[in-house]
PDB file of C-alpha atoms in Angstrom:
ATOM      1  CA  MET J  31     -71.673   7.945  -6.861  1.00 45.00           C
ATOM      2  CA  ASN J  32     -72.750   7.562  -3.256  1.00 46.00           C
ATOM      3  CA  GLU J  33     -69.993   5.040  -2.666  1.00 55.00           C
ATOM      4  CA  ASN J  34     -67.108   6.203  -0.525  1.00 61.00           C
ATOM      5  CA  LEU J  35     -64.165   7.287  -2.674  1.00 61.00           C
ATOM      6  CA  PHE J  36     -61.736   5.243  -0.564  1.00 61.00           C
ATOM      7  CA  ALA J  37     -63.957   2.179  -0.202  1.00 60.00           C
ATOM      8  CA  SER J  38     -61.827   0.192  -2.660  1.00 60.00           C
ATOM      9  CA  PHE J  39     -58.762   0.694  -0.423  1.00 61.00           C
ATOM     10  CA  THR J  40     -60.283  -0.871   2.692  1.00 65.00           C
ATOM     11  CA  THR J  41     -59.041  -4.331   3.637  1.00 64.00           C
ATOM     12  CA  PRO J  42     -61.536  -6.961   2.403  1.00 62.00           C
ATOM     13  CA  THR J  43     -62.948  -9.425   4.915  1.00 65.00           C
ATOM     14  CA  MET J  44     -64.862 -12.688   4.754  1.00 64.00           C
ATOM     15  CA  MET J  45     -66.977 -13.703   7.731  1.00 61.00           C
ATOM     16  CA  GLY J  46     -65.234 -10.995   9.740  1.00 60.00           C
ATOM     17  CA  LEU J  47     -61.737 -12.311   8.913  1.00 61.00           C
ATOM     18  CA  PRO J  48     -59.278 -10.405   6.678  1.00 62.00           C
ATOM     19  CA  ILE J  49     -58.431 -12.224   3.465  1.00 65.00           C
ATOM     20  CA  VAL J  50     -55.371 -10.167   2.545  1.00 64.00           C
ATOM     21  CA  ILE J  51     -53.117 -13.216   2.875  1.00 67.00           C
ATOM     22  CA  LEU J  52     -55.130 -15.083   0.239  1.00 68.00           C
ATOM     23  CA  ILE J  53     -55.030 -12.060  -2.072  1.00 68.00           C
ATOM     24  CA  VAL J  54     -51.270 -11.697  -1.631  1.00 67.00           C
ATOM     25  CA  MET J  55     -50.720 -15.400  -2.373  1.00 72.00           C
ATOM     26  CA  PHE J  56     -52.972 -15.419  -5.457  1.00 69.00           C
ATOM     27  CA  PRO J  57     -50.433 -13.965  -7.976  1.00 69.00           C
ATOM     28  CA  SER J  58     -48.142 -16.953  -7.420  1.00 68.00           C
ATOM     29  CA  ILE J  59     -50.741 -19.121  -9.166  1.00 70.00           C
ATOM     30  CA  LEU J  60     -50.288 -17.107 -12.356  1.00 68.00           C
ATOM     31  CA  PHE J  61     -46.623 -18.119 -12.720  1.00 67.00           C
ATOM     32  CA  PRO J  62     -46.520 -21.926 -12.831  1.00 65.00           C
ATOM     33  CA  SER J  63     -43.176 -23.651 -12.967  1.00 67.00           C
ATOM     34  CA  PRO J  64     -42.527 -25.427 -16.285  1.00 65.00           C
ATOM     35  CA  ASN J  65     -42.737 -29.210 -16.108  1.00 69.00           C
ATOM     36  CA  ARG J  66     -42.483 -30.079 -19.809  1.00 68.00           C
ATOM     37  CA  LEU J  67     -39.526 -30.634 -22.089  1.00 66.00           C
ATOM     38  CA  VAL J  68     -40.950 -28.156 -24.615  1.00 66.00           C
ATOM     39  CA  ASN J  69     -42.728 -25.189 -23.060  1.00 70.00           C
ATOM     40  CA  ASN J  70     -45.798 -23.525 -24.471  1.00 71.00           C
ATOM     41  CA  ARG J  71     -45.789 -19.951 -25.732  1.00 76.00           C
ATOM     42  CA  LEU J  72     -46.942 -18.423 -22.453  1.00 72.00           C
ATOM     43  CA  ILE J  73     -44.186 -20.080 -20.417  1.00 73.00           C
ATOM     44  CA  SER J  74     -41.613 -19.243 -23.099  1.00 76.00           C
ATOM     45  CA  LEU J  75     -42.691 -15.597 -23.080  1.00 78.00           C
ATOM     46  CA  GLN J  76     -42.535 -15.553 -19.283  1.00 76.00           C
ATOM     47  CA  GLN J  77     -39.013 -17.002 -19.252  1.00 78.00           C
ATOM     48  CA  TRP J  78     -37.839 -14.606 -21.972  1.00 81.00           C
ATOM     49  CA  LEU J  79     -39.109 -11.570 -20.049  1.00 81.00           C
ATOM     50  CA  LEU J  80     -37.485 -12.827 -16.845  1.00 80.00           C
ATOM     51  CA  GLN J  81     -34.147 -13.394 -18.568  1.00 82.00           C
ATOM     52  CA  LEU J  82     -34.290  -9.967 -20.214  1.00 84.00           C
ATOM     53  CA  THR J  83     -35.122  -8.203 -16.945  1.00 81.00           C
ATOM     54  CA  SER J  84     -32.578 -10.114 -14.877  1.00 80.00           C
ATOM     55  CA  LYS J  85     -29.840  -9.520 -17.450  1.00 82.00           C
ATOM     56  CA  GLN J  86     -30.524  -5.781 -17.469  1.00 80.00           C
ATOM     57  CA  MET J  87     -30.777  -5.517 -13.693  1.00 80.00           C
ATOM     58  CA  LEU J  88     -27.868  -7.738 -12.660  1.00 79.00           C
ATOM     59  CA  THR J  89     -25.164  -6.628 -15.085  1.00 81.00           C
ATOM     60  CA  ILE J  90     -23.910  -4.003 -12.613  1.00 80.00           C
ATOM     61  CA  HIS J  91     -23.548  -6.491  -9.749  1.00 80.00           C
ATOM     62  CA  ASN J  92     -20.598  -8.582  -8.700  1.00 81.00           C
ATOM     63  CA  ASN J  93     -20.862 -12.198  -7.580  1.00 81.00           C
ATOM     64  CA  LYS J  94     -22.192 -11.271  -4.131  1.00 81.00           C
ATOM     65  CA  GLY J  95     -24.874  -9.045  -5.612  1.00 79.00           C
ATOM     66  CA  GLN J  96     -25.948 -11.656  -8.136  1.00 82.00           C
ATOM     67  CA  THR J  97     -26.903 -14.008  -5.318  1.00 84.00           C
ATOM     68  CA  TRP J  98     -29.943 -11.727  -4.866  1.00 85.00           C
ATOM     69  CA  ALA J  99     -31.203 -12.565  -8.385  1.00 84.00           C
ATOM     70  CA  LEU J 100     -34.015 -14.847  -7.213  1.00 84.00           C
ATOM     71  CA  MET J 101     -35.163 -12.310  -4.622  1.00 86.00           C
ATOM     72  CA  LEU J 102     -35.211  -9.427  -7.124  1.00 87.00           C
ATOM     73  CA  MET J 103     -37.039 -11.399  -9.807  1.00 86.00           C
ATOM     74  CA  SER J 104     -39.618 -12.656  -7.321  1.00 85.00           C
ATOM     75  CA  LEU J 105     -40.108  -9.089  -6.099  1.00 88.00           C
ATOM     76  CA  ILE J 106     -40.751  -7.596  -9.535  1.00 88.00           C
ATOM     77  CA  LEU J 107     -43.111 -10.440 -10.459  1.00 85.00           C
ATOM     78  CA  PHE J 108     -45.075 -10.076  -7.251  1.00 86.00           C
ATOM     79  CA  ILE J 109     -45.449  -6.288  -7.406  1.00 89.00           C
ATOM     80  CA  GLY J 110     -46.207  -6.250 -11.135  1.00 87.00           C
ATOM     81  CA  SER J 111     -48.839  -8.992 -11.003  1.00 86.00           C
ATOM     82  CA  THR J 112     -50.428  -7.497  -7.873  1.00 87.00           C
ATOM     83  CA  ASN J 113     -50.665  -4.072  -9.500  1.00 88.00           C
ATOM     84  CA  LEU J 114     -52.184  -5.516 -12.663  1.00 86.00           C
ATOM     85  CA  LEU J 115     -54.726  -7.624 -10.793  1.00 83.00           C
ATOM     86  CA  GLY J 116     -55.711  -4.532  -8.825  1.00 82.00           C
ATOM     87  CA  LEU J 117     -56.918  -2.892 -12.032  1.00 83.00           C
ATOM     88  CA  LEU J 118     -59.688  -5.468 -12.395  1.00 81.00           C
ATOM     89  CA  PRO J 119     -63.166  -4.231 -11.373  1.00 77.00           C
ATOM     90  CA  HIS J 120     -64.176  -4.816  -7.743  1.00 75.00           C
ATOM     91  CA  SER J 121     -60.675  -6.009  -6.837  1.00 76.00           C
ATOM     92  CA  PHE J 122     -58.325  -5.083  -4.019  1.00 77.00           C
ATOM     93  CA  THR J 123     -54.755  -3.891  -4.557  1.00 81.00           C
ATOM     94  CA  PRO J 124     -52.447  -4.722  -1.624  1.00 83.00           C
ATOM     95  CA  THR J 125     -49.800  -2.294  -2.909  1.00 85.00           C
ATOM     96  CA  THR J 126     -52.103   0.638  -2.101  1.00 85.00           C
ATOM     97  CA  GLN J 127     -51.484  -0.106   1.582  1.00 84.00           C
ATOM     98  CA  LEU J 128     -48.473   1.766   2.966  1.00 86.00           C
ATOM     99  CA  SER J 129     -48.042  -0.825   5.721  1.00 85.00           C
ATOM    100  CA  MET J 130     -47.554  -3.619   3.203  1.00 85.00           C
ATOM    101  CA  ASN J 131     -45.134  -1.612   1.070  1.00 89.00           C
ATOM    102  CA  LEU J 132     -43.127  -0.734   4.178  1.00 90.00           C
ATOM    103  CA  GLY J 133     -43.152  -4.438   5.038  1.00 89.00           C
ATOM    104  CA  MET J 134     -41.436  -5.102   1.702  1.00 89.00           C
ATOM    105  CA  ALA J 135     -39.127  -2.087   1.642  1.00 91.00           C
ATOM    106  CA  ILE J 136     -37.691  -2.139   5.174  1.00 92.00           C
ATOM    107  CA  PRO J 137     -36.416  -5.779   5.221  1.00 92.00           C
ATOM    108  CA  LEU J 138     -34.922  -5.455   1.726  1.00 91.00           C
ATOM    109  CA  TRP J 139     -33.260  -2.126   2.557  1.00 91.00           C
ATOM    110  CA  ALA J 140     -32.001  -3.492   5.873  1.00 91.00           C
ATOM    111  CA  GLY J 141     -30.597  -6.535   4.083  1.00 89.00           C
ATOM    112  CA  THR J 142     -28.602  -4.353   1.683  1.00 88.00           C
ATOM    113  CA  VAL J 143     -27.293  -2.167   4.523  1.00 87.00           C
ATOM    114  CA  VAL J 144     -26.255  -5.170   6.625  1.00 88.00           C
ATOM    115  CA  THR J 145     -24.566  -6.678   3.569  1.00 86.00           C
ATOM    116  CA  GLY J 146     -22.639  -3.448   3.054  1.00 84.00           C
ATOM    117  CA  PHE J 147     -21.448  -3.258   6.658  1.00 83.00           C
ATOM    118  CA  ARG J 148     -20.459  -6.923   6.524  1.00 84.00           C
ATOM    119  CA  TYR J 149     -18.447  -6.920   3.288  1.00 81.00           C
ATOM    120  CA  LYS J 150     -17.545  -3.233   2.753  1.00 79.00           C
ATOM    121  CA  MET J 151     -17.325  -1.677   6.185  1.00 80.00           C
ATOM    122  CA  LYS J 152     -14.981   1.168   5.231  1.00 77.00           C
ATOM    123  CA  ALA J 153     -16.818   2.039   2.022  1.00 76.00           C
ATOM    124  CA  SER J 154     -20.187   1.986   3.788  1.00 76.00           C
ATOM    125  CA  LEU J 155     -18.960   4.290   6.535  1.00 77.00           C
ATOM    126  CA  ALA J 156     -17.356   6.569   3.929  1.00 74.00           C
ATOM    127  CA  HIS J 157     -20.838   7.356   2.536  1.00 74.00           C
ATOM    128  CA  PHE J 158     -21.607   9.249   5.739  1.00 77.00           C
ATOM    129  CA  LEU J 159     -18.760  11.709   5.159  1.00 75.00           C
ATOM    130  CA  PRO J 160     -17.868  12.853   1.606  1.00 71.00           C
ATOM    131  CA  GLN J 161     -14.214  13.383   0.867  1.00 73.00           C
ATOM    132  CA  GLY J 162     -12.909  16.913   1.329  1.00 73.00           C
ATOM    133  CA  THR J 163     -15.596  18.016   3.778  1.00 72.00           C
ATOM    134  CA  PRO J 164     -14.595  21.056   5.877  1.00 77.00           C
ATOM    135  CA  LEU J 165     -14.065  20.242   9.531  1.00 78.00           C
ATOM    136  CA  PRO J 166     -16.905  22.445  10.909  1.00 80.00           C
ATOM    137  CA  LEU J 167     -19.437  20.751   8.591  1.00 75.00           C
ATOM    138  CA  ILE J 168     -18.569  17.164   9.534  1.00 78.00           C
ATOM    139  CA  PRO J 169     -21.188  16.722  12.335  1.00 81.00           C
ATOM    140  CA  MET J 170     -23.950  18.254  10.220  1.00 83.00           C
ATOM    141  CA  LEU J 171     -23.149  16.163   7.145  1.00 81.00           C
ATOM    142  CA  VAL J 172     -22.995  12.951   9.180  1.00 81.00           C
ATOM    143  CA  ILE J 173     -26.479  13.696  10.565  1.00 86.00           C
ATOM    144  CA  ILE J 174     -27.842  14.548   7.092  1.00 85.00           C
ATOM    145  CA  GLU J 175     -26.394  11.397   5.488  1.00 82.00           C
ATOM    146  CA  THR J 176     -27.733   9.260   8.335  1.00 85.00           C
ATOM    147  CA  ILE J 177     -31.221  10.726   7.912  1.00 88.00           C
ATOM    148  CA  SER J 178     -31.083  10.227   4.129  1.00 86.00           C
ATOM    149  CA  LEU J 179     -30.083   6.600   4.661  1.00 85.00           C
ATOM    150  CA  PHE J 180     -33.041   5.893   6.931  1.00 88.00           C
ATOM    151  CA  ILE J 181     -35.434   7.712   4.585  1.00 91.00           C
ATOM    152  CA  GLN J 182     -34.677   5.314   1.712  1.00 89.00           C
ATOM    153  CA  PRO J 183     -37.184   2.565   2.670  1.00 90.00           C
ATOM    154  CA  MET J 184     -39.853   5.179   3.416  1.00 92.00           C
ATOM    155  CA  ALA J 185     -39.287   6.716  -0.026  1.00 91.00           C
ATOM    156  CA  LEU J 186     -39.608   3.299  -1.671  1.00 91.00           C
ATOM    157  CA  ALA J 187     -42.908   2.549   0.057  1.00 92.00           C
ATOM    158  CA  VAL J 188     -44.451   6.013  -0.323  1.00 92.00           C
ATOM    159  CA  ARG J 189     -43.564   6.206  -4.031  1.00 92.00           C
ATOM    160  CA  LEU J 190     -45.263   2.896  -4.802  1.00 91.00           C
ATOM    161  CA  THR J 191     -48.295   3.645  -2.616  1.00 91.00           C
ATOM    162  CA  ALA J 192     -48.827   7.158  -3.987  1.00 90.00           C
ATOM    163  CA  ASN J 193     -48.572   6.199  -7.655  1.00 91.00           C
ATOM    164  CA  ILE J 194     -50.921   3.208  -7.435  1.00 90.00           C
ATOM    165  CA  THR J 195     -53.435   5.006  -5.203  1.00 89.00           C
ATOM    166  CA  ALA J 196     -53.493   8.126  -7.381  1.00 88.00           C
ATOM    167  CA  GLY J 197     -54.192   6.087 -10.507  1.00 87.00           C
ATOM    168  CA  HIS J 198     -57.067   4.198  -8.879  1.00 85.00           C
ATOM    169  CA  LEU J 199     -58.600   7.418  -7.587  1.00 86.00           C
ATOM    170  CA  LEU J 200     -58.428   9.029 -11.039  1.00 88.00           C
ATOM    171  CA  ILE J 201     -60.088   6.013 -12.649  1.00 87.00           C
ATOM    172  CA  HIS J 202     -62.807   6.061  -9.977  1.00 84.00           C
ATOM    173  CA  LEU J 203     -63.468   9.789 -10.387  1.00 86.00           C
ATOM    174  CA  ILE J 204     -63.483   9.825 -14.189  1.00 88.00           C
ATOM    175  CA  GLY J 205     -65.632   6.672 -14.302  1.00 85.00           C
ATOM    176  CA  GLY J 206     -68.159   8.265 -11.965  1.00 83.00           C
ATOM    177  CA  ALA J 207     -68.143  11.454 -14.022  1.00 85.00           C
ATOM    178  CA  THR J 208     -68.788   9.446 -17.200  1.00 86.00           C
ATOM    179  CA  LEU J 209     -71.843   7.777 -15.669  1.00 84.00           C
ATOM    180  CA  ALA J 210     -73.183  11.107 -14.423  1.00 84.00           C
ATOM    181  CA  LEU J 211     -72.701  12.822 -17.797  1.00 84.00           C
ATOM    182  CA  MET J 212     -74.522  10.119 -19.757  1.00 83.00           C
ATOM    183  CA  ASN J 213     -77.888  11.586 -18.681  1.00 82.00           C
ATOM    184  CA  ILE J 214     -76.765  15.164 -19.340  1.00 83.00           C
ATOM    185  CA  SER J 215     -74.680  15.212 -22.517  1.00 82.00           C
ATOM    186  CA  THR J 216     -73.892  12.115 -24.528  1.00 83.00           C
ATOM    187  CA  SER J 217     -71.098  13.770 -26.502  1.00 86.00           C
ATOM    188  CA  VAL J 218     -69.300  14.987 -23.378  1.00 86.00           C
ATOM    189  CA  ALA J 219     -69.788  11.571 -21.768  1.00 86.00           C
ATOM    190  CA  PHE J 220     -68.221   9.926 -24.835  1.00 88.00           C
ATOM    191  CA  ILE J 221     -65.184  12.212 -24.620  1.00 89.00           C
ATOM    192  CA  THR J 222     -64.873  11.439 -20.915  1.00 89.00           C
ATOM    193  CA  PHE J 223     -65.111   7.727 -21.691  1.00 89.00           C
ATOM    194  CA  ILE J 224     -62.243   8.020 -24.192  1.00 91.00           C
ATOM    195  CA  ILE J 225     -60.183   9.765 -21.508  1.00 90.00           C
ATOM    196  CA  LEU J 226     -61.051   6.919 -19.128  1.00 89.00           C
ATOM    197  CA  VAL J 227     -59.888   4.293 -21.633  1.00 90.00           C
ATOM    198  CA  LEU J 228     -56.609   6.140 -22.220  1.00 92.00           C
ATOM    199  CA  LEU J 229     -56.098   6.530 -18.480  1.00 90.00           C
ATOM    200  CA  THR J 230     -56.698   2.816 -17.964  1.00 89.00           C
ATOM    201  CA  ILE J 231     -54.066   1.989 -20.585  1.00 91.00           C
ATOM    202  CA  LEU J 232     -51.701   4.385 -18.837  1.00 91.00           C
ATOM    203  CA  GLU J 233     -52.376   2.692 -15.496  1.00 90.00           C
ATOM    204  CA  PHE J 234     -51.426  -0.689 -16.957  1.00 90.00           C
ATOM    205  CA  ALA J 235     -48.088   0.844 -17.936  1.00 92.00           C
ATOM    206  CA  VAL J 236     -47.712   2.524 -14.526  1.00 91.00           C
ATOM    207  CA  ALA J 237     -48.398  -0.790 -12.769  1.00 90.00           C
ATOM    208  CA  LEU J 238     -45.447  -2.411 -14.553  1.00 89.00           C
ATOM    209  CA  ILE J 239     -43.192   0.639 -14.372  1.00 92.00           C
ATOM    210  CA  GLN J 240     -43.659   1.012 -10.621  1.00 91.00           C
ATOM    211  CA  ALA J 241     -42.790  -2.657 -10.096  1.00 90.00           C
ATOM    212  CA  TYR J 242     -39.630  -2.147 -12.145  1.00 90.00           C
ATOM    213  CA  VAL J 243     -38.693   1.105 -10.361  1.00 91.00           C
ATOM    214  CA  PHE J 244     -39.162  -0.432  -6.898  1.00 92.00           C
ATOM    215  CA  THR J 245     -37.005  -3.440  -7.784  1.00 90.00           C
ATOM    216  CA  LEU J 246     -34.416  -1.310  -9.592  1.00 89.00           C
ATOM    217  CA  LEU J 247     -33.946   0.953  -6.573  1.00 90.00           C
ATOM    218  CA  VAL J 248     -33.490  -2.053  -4.302  1.00 90.00           C
ATOM    219  CA  SER J 249     -30.950  -3.344  -6.832  1.00 89.00           C
ATOM    220  CA  LEU J 250     -29.093  -0.007  -6.771  1.00 87.00           C
ATOM    221  CA  TYR J 251     -29.031  -0.009  -2.960  1.00 88.00           C
ATOM    222  CA  LEU J 252     -27.581  -3.505  -3.153  1.00 87.00           C
ATOM    223  CA  HIS J 253     -24.994  -2.395  -5.714  1.00 85.00           C
ATOM    224  CA  ASP J 254     -23.826   0.399  -3.412  1.00 81.00           C
ATOM    225  CA  ASN J 255     -23.270  -2.098  -0.588  1.00 81.00           C
ATOM    226  CA  THR J 256     -21.603  -5.014  -2.395  1.00 78.00           C
TER     227      THR J 256
END
């Protein structure tokens, strides 16, 4: 209980050097490329989930939008596996760092915006001024729409960071409370432990849902610009 509440969110180091790059690269080992004529059950399940997700996410896109399929699938796999690995004891979750999430959100958002201005210039500019706007409100609405456009990557990053961080903090607090209550009241400690187990199951679901939401929003931004 004397441990700092935010100690698990500090960047891990080895011999004074940050090892975030190694942690970020680790999930790629969990998804090997198939090299057999007949795949095993794990690879078959992985391919089925990828096909199901890509089919659901790419049905709204035209041919230009579907060229982002590899990027979107890689994104959801990376965020989902990173979130799940972060639930292991004494592990580090890169997606709790706002800087990293901004590093993912800003380039992807900028890519969708540039794509929109390249292929749909008139439609992209039309988003800044809704049809039928009164003349005196035009400058104000243009400013508001411009601000809302630039807030999109910040919203992506903050949403992912806040949800993952909040779940880890709750698990840390309830786990510490369970240990403290074991010497005071066994029955209350058992109830708290059940709550901790249910919360952990919920966090596994949140880890996957947040990966899907992040990728889905990027996909919707892409759909609006292609």
